[in-house]
Short mmCIF file of C-alpha atoms in Angstrom, two decimals:
data_model
loop_
_atom_site.label_atom_id
_atom_site.label_comp_id
_atom_site.label_asym_id
_atom_site.label_seq_id
_atom_site.Cartn_x
_atom_site.Cartn_y
_atom_site.Cartn_z
CA ALA A 1 -3.96 -21.03 2.87
CA GLN A 2 -1.49 -18.33 2.05
CA SER A 3 1.79 -17.95 3.97
CA VAL A 4 4.56 -15.36 4.09
CA SER A 5 8.33 -15.72 4.50
CA GLN A 6 10.67 -12.97 5.53
CA HIS A 7 14.19 -14.24 5.24
CA ASN A 8 16.03 -11.53 7.11
CA HIS A 9 15.51 -11.74 10.83
CA HIS A 10 17.65 -8.77 11.83
CA VAL A 11 19.29 -6.22 9.56
CA ILE A 12 21.80 -3.65 10.78
CA LEU A 13 22.66 -0.68 8.58
CA SER A 14 24.37 2.65 8.89
CA GLU A 15 22.51 5.84 8.09
CA ALA A 16 22.32 6.62 4.38
CA ALA A 17 22.75 2.96 3.41
CA SER A 18 20.26 1.44 1.03
CA LEU A 19 17.72 -1.05 2.30
CA GLU A 20 16.05 -4.07 0.78
CA LEU A 21 13.98 -6.46 2.86
CA GLY A 22 12.83 -9.68 1.28
CA CYS A 23 9.30 -11.03 1.35
CA ASN A 24 7.99 -14.11 -0.42
CA TYR A 25 4.52 -15.53 -0.21
CA SER A 26 2.97 -18.81 -1.18
CA TYR A 27 -0.45 -18.70 -2.77
CA GLY A 28 -1.45 -19.47 -6.31
CA GLY A 29 -4.29 -17.00 -6.69
CA THR A 30 -4.72 -13.25 -6.66
CA VAL A 31 -3.35 -11.57 -3.55
CA ASN A 32 -3.26 -8.24 -1.80
CA LEU A 33 0.16 -7.42 -0.34
CA PHE A 34 1.13 -5.14 2.51
CA TRP A 35 4.12 -3.87 4.43
CA TYR A 36 3.54 -2.72 7.98
CA VAL A 37 6.04 -1.05 10.31
CA GLN A 38 6.14 -1.29 14.10
CA TYR A 39 8.27 1.33 15.82
CA PRO A 40 9.59 0.40 19.27
CA GLY A 41 6.73 0.19 21.74
CA GLN A 42 4.10 1.14 19.18
CA HIS A 43 1.42 -0.57 17.15
CA LEU A 44 1.61 -1.67 13.54
CA GLN A 45 1.17 1.03 10.93
CA LEU A 46 0.67 0.60 7.22
CA LEU A 47 3.69 1.55 5.10
CA LEU A 48 2.30 0.63 1.71
CA LYS A 49 0.05 -1.83 -0.04
CA TYR A 50 -0.45 -3.43 -3.43
CA PHE A 51 -3.84 -4.45 -4.70
CA SER A 52 -3.49 -4.16 -8.48
CA GLY A 53 -1.99 -2.01 -11.21
CA ASP A 54 1.60 -0.74 -11.23
CA PRO A 55 3.70 -3.38 -9.48
CA LEU A 56 6.01 -0.70 -8.09
CA VAL A 57 4.25 0.79 -5.10
CA LYS A 58 5.35 3.89 -3.26
CA GLY A 59 4.52 4.34 0.40
CA ILE A 60 5.17 6.75 3.19
CA LYS A 61 8.58 7.94 4.38
CA GLY A 62 10.32 7.16 1.11
CA PHE A 63 9.64 3.42 1.12
CA GLU A 64 8.68 1.49 -1.97
CA ALA A 65 8.01 -2.14 -2.81
CA GLU A 66 7.93 -4.10 -6.02
CA PHE A 67 5.55 -6.94 -6.68
CA ILE A 68 7.12 -9.60 -8.89
CA LYS A 69 4.39 -12.11 -9.56
CA SER A 70 6.66 -14.70 -11.18
CA LYS A 71 8.82 -14.78 -8.07
CA PHE A 72 5.95 -14.49 -5.55
CA SER A 73 7.89 -11.64 -4.03
CA PHE A 74 7.12 -8.22 -2.61
CA ASN A 75 10.45 -6.78 -1.45
CA LEU A 76 10.61 -3.51 0.46
CA ARG A 77 13.22 -0.90 -0.48
CA LYS A 78 14.47 2.47 0.61
CA PRO A 79 17.43 4.18 -1.07
CA SER A 80 18.77 5.88 2.05
CA VAL A 81 17.74 4.88 5.57
CA GLN A 82 17.63 7.13 8.59
CA TRP A 83 18.10 6.39 12.27
CA SER A 84 14.35 6.95 12.71
CA ASP A 85 13.65 3.95 10.44
CA THR A 86 14.76 1.65 13.25
CA ALA A 87 11.72 -0.59 13.68
CA GLU A 88 10.30 -3.99 12.90
CA TYR A 89 8.89 -4.51 9.43
CA PHE A 90 6.18 -7.01 8.61
CA CYS A 91 5.11 -8.25 5.23
CA ALA A 92 1.52 -9.48 5.00
CA VAL A 93 -0.72 -11.05 2.41
CA ASN A 94 -4.36 -11.85 2.04
CA ALA A 95 -5.91 -13.82 -0.72
CA TRP A 96 -8.29 -11.75 -2.81
CA GLY A 97 -11.79 -12.21 -1.44
CA ASN A 98 -10.49 -13.22 1.96
CA ASN A 99 -9.95 -10.90 4.89
CA ASP A 100 -7.76 -13.41 6.70
CA MET A 101 -4.38 -11.66 6.58
CA ARG A 102 -1.18 -13.63 7.13
CA PHE A 103 1.89 -11.91 8.47
CA GLY A 104 5.53 -12.81 8.07
CA ALA A 105 7.72 -13.26 11.13
CA GLY A 106 9.03 -9.72 10.78
CA THR A 107 12.44 -8.21 10.13
CA ARG A 108 14.05 -6.06 12.77
CA LEU A 109 15.92 -3.13 11.26
CA THR A 110 18.53 -1.29 13.31
CA VAL A 111 19.97 1.86 11.79
CA LYS A 112 23.15 3.13 13.40
CA PRO A 113 23.54 6.91 13.50
CA ASP B 1 -11.50 9.39 13.97
CA ALA B 2 -9.59 8.28 17.06
CA GLY B 3 -8.51 5.03 15.47
CA VAL B 4 -8.82 1.63 17.07
CA ILE B 5 -9.01 1.90 20.84
CA GLN B 6 -7.88 -0.84 23.18
CA SER B 7 -8.01 -1.11 26.94
CA PRO B 8 -6.28 -1.65 29.17
CA ARG B 9 -2.86 -0.81 27.73
CA HIS B 10 -1.13 -2.93 30.33
CA GLU B 11 -2.46 -5.76 32.44
CA VAL B 12 -0.61 -7.73 35.07
CA THR B 13 -2.43 -10.62 36.65
CA GLU B 14 -1.79 -13.85 38.44
CA MET B 15 -2.14 -17.29 37.00
CA GLY B 16 -5.70 -18.56 37.22
CA GLN B 17 -7.33 -15.15 37.09
CA GLU B 18 -9.78 -14.08 34.41
CA VAL B 19 -8.56 -11.43 32.01
CA THR B 20 -10.76 -9.33 29.71
CA LEU B 21 -9.31 -7.23 26.92
CA ARG B 22 -11.44 -4.64 25.17
CA CYS B 23 -11.50 -3.13 21.73
CA LYS B 24 -13.41 -0.38 19.98
CA PRO B 25 -12.97 -0.52 16.21
CA ILE B 26 -12.99 2.43 13.85
CA SER B 27 -16.55 3.52 13.21
CA GLY B 28 -17.97 2.07 10.00
CA HIS B 29 -15.48 -0.78 9.76
CA ASP B 30 -17.16 -4.11 9.18
CA TYR B 31 -14.26 -6.36 10.17
CA LEU B 32 -12.54 -6.77 13.51
CA PHE B 33 -9.48 -8.89 14.17
CA TRP B 34 -7.70 -10.06 17.32
CA TYR B 35 -3.97 -10.85 17.12
CA ARG B 36 -1.40 -12.04 19.62
CA GLN B 37 2.27 -11.07 19.31
CA THR B 38 5.09 -12.91 21.06
CA MET B 39 8.81 -13.14 20.45
CA MET B 40 8.58 -16.86 19.82
CA ARG B 41 5.58 -17.00 17.51
CA GLY B 42 5.42 -13.53 15.99
CA LEU B 43 2.04 -12.09 15.07
CA GLU B 44 -0.77 -14.64 15.13
CA LEU B 45 -4.37 -14.11 14.09
CA LEU B 46 -6.65 -15.43 16.82
CA ILE B 47 -10.13 -14.67 15.51
CA TYR B 48 -11.95 -12.24 13.27
CA PHE B 49 -15.50 -10.96 12.97
CA ASN B 50 -17.53 -9.63 10.08
CA ASN B 51 -20.55 -7.52 11.03
CA ASN B 52 -20.27 -8.78 14.61
CA VAL B 53 -20.31 -12.44 13.58
CA PRO B 54 -17.24 -14.62 14.24
CA ILE B 55 -15.95 -15.87 10.89
CA ASP B 56 -12.79 -17.77 11.75
CA ASP B 57 -11.66 -18.67 15.24
CA SER B 58 -9.21 -21.37 14.20
CA GLY B 59 -6.36 -19.34 15.66
CA MET B 60 -7.77 -19.31 19.18
CA PRO B 61 -5.28 -21.40 21.13
CA GLU B 62 -7.69 -23.29 23.36
CA ASP B 63 -11.00 -23.19 25.15
CA ARG B 64 -9.64 -20.82 27.77
CA PHE B 65 -9.86 -18.10 25.12
CA SER B 66 -13.17 -16.63 24.02
CA ALA B 67 -14.12 -13.53 22.05
CA LYS B 68 -17.37 -11.68 21.60
CA MET B 69 -18.63 -8.77 19.60
CA PRO B 70 -22.00 -7.76 21.00
CA ASN B 71 -22.28 -4.74 18.71
CA ALA B 72 -20.45 -2.93 15.94
CA SER B 73 -18.45 -0.74 18.30
CA PHE B 74 -17.19 -3.16 20.92
CA SER B 75 -15.40 -6.47 21.23
CA THR B 76 -13.84 -8.41 24.08
CA LEU B 77 -11.22 -11.12 24.28
CA LYS B 78 -11.40 -13.12 27.47
CA ILE B 79 -8.92 -15.57 28.93
CA GLN B 80 -10.16 -17.74 31.75
CA PRO B 81 -8.17 -19.06 33.51
CA SER B 82 -5.03 -17.23 32.49
CA GLU B 83 -1.61 -18.93 32.38
CA PRO B 84 1.94 -17.51 32.23
CA ARG B 85 2.28 -18.66 28.61
CA ASP B 86 -0.54 -16.28 27.69
CA SER B 87 1.80 -13.36 28.35
CA ALA B 88 1.97 -11.39 25.11
CA VAL B 89 0.85 -8.22 23.41
CA TYR B 90 -2.70 -8.52 22.12
CA PHE B 91 -3.66 -6.32 19.20
CA CYS B 92 -7.06 -5.52 17.87
CA ALA B 93 -7.42 -4.32 14.27
CA SER B 94 -10.35 -3.24 12.16
CA SER B 95 -10.91 -3.02 8.45
CA PRO B 96 -13.53 -1.43 6.20
CA GLY B 97 -13.71 -4.79 4.52
CA THR B 98 -14.31 -5.03 0.84
CA SER B 99 -15.03 -8.26 -0.95
CA GLY B 100 -11.41 -8.27 -2.04
CA GLY B 101 -9.80 -7.76 1.32
CA ASP B 102 -8.60 -4.45 2.69
CA THR B 103 -6.10 -2.65 4.87
CA GLN B 104 -6.26 -3.38 8.56
CA TYR B 105 -5.82 -0.60 11.09
CA PHE B 106 -4.26 -1.64 14.36
CA GLY B 107 -4.85 -0.47 17.89
CA PRO B 108 -2.05 0.27 20.36
CA GLY B 109 -2.22 -3.19 21.90
CA THR B 110 -2.62 -4.56 25.40
CA ARG B 111 0.53 -5.90 27.03
CA LEU B 112 -0.54 -8.82 29.20
CA THR B 113 1.72 -10.30 31.84
CA VAL B 114 0.54 -13.38 33.70
CA LEU B 115 2.62 -14.16 36.76
#
């Protein structure tokens, strides 16, 4: 079965700093990849997803992620974070043909004003 | 569409009591998922349904947990008897479900506290 690793447990940045959150997955076949965000006290919302095509995916609120197949990675980036980006970010993967989605442990992002 | 609806939003109960969590998926979605989120274990998939049929319940922690989906617009997750270690946020999600896998849309969650 597929699994997901998020190496950063808690990231603290100042506003306007650049962000990169790491995500690696383990699965040898074709995968669909997702980043979800959970704002404090709220439910998970989709930030962006990759199914096929251009490995650089753009999502909402200025986020993007790059799928590097050779590295089994799908890192999330944002050039300039805002205080309102403070949230928990989850990487997720499902194997193509399988609706069983696996989530990483999450990375808590704190942006200082 | 109103999105995935869960009730109650908060539940506080005493150990040994039966707890029932409810979920209404987005209309037209073929897949429904139940997750549990805790600080210690993160987000865990408990069970998921396709067209009202349970497909994989390997994540259900033990026999005290059961889930049903009597029709396309309603599912329940029941814990009987409840224990303090069941305290968590329980999320329901639904997905249109293509053969390749698809985005899941999450409900607001039910925060369960078992005293």
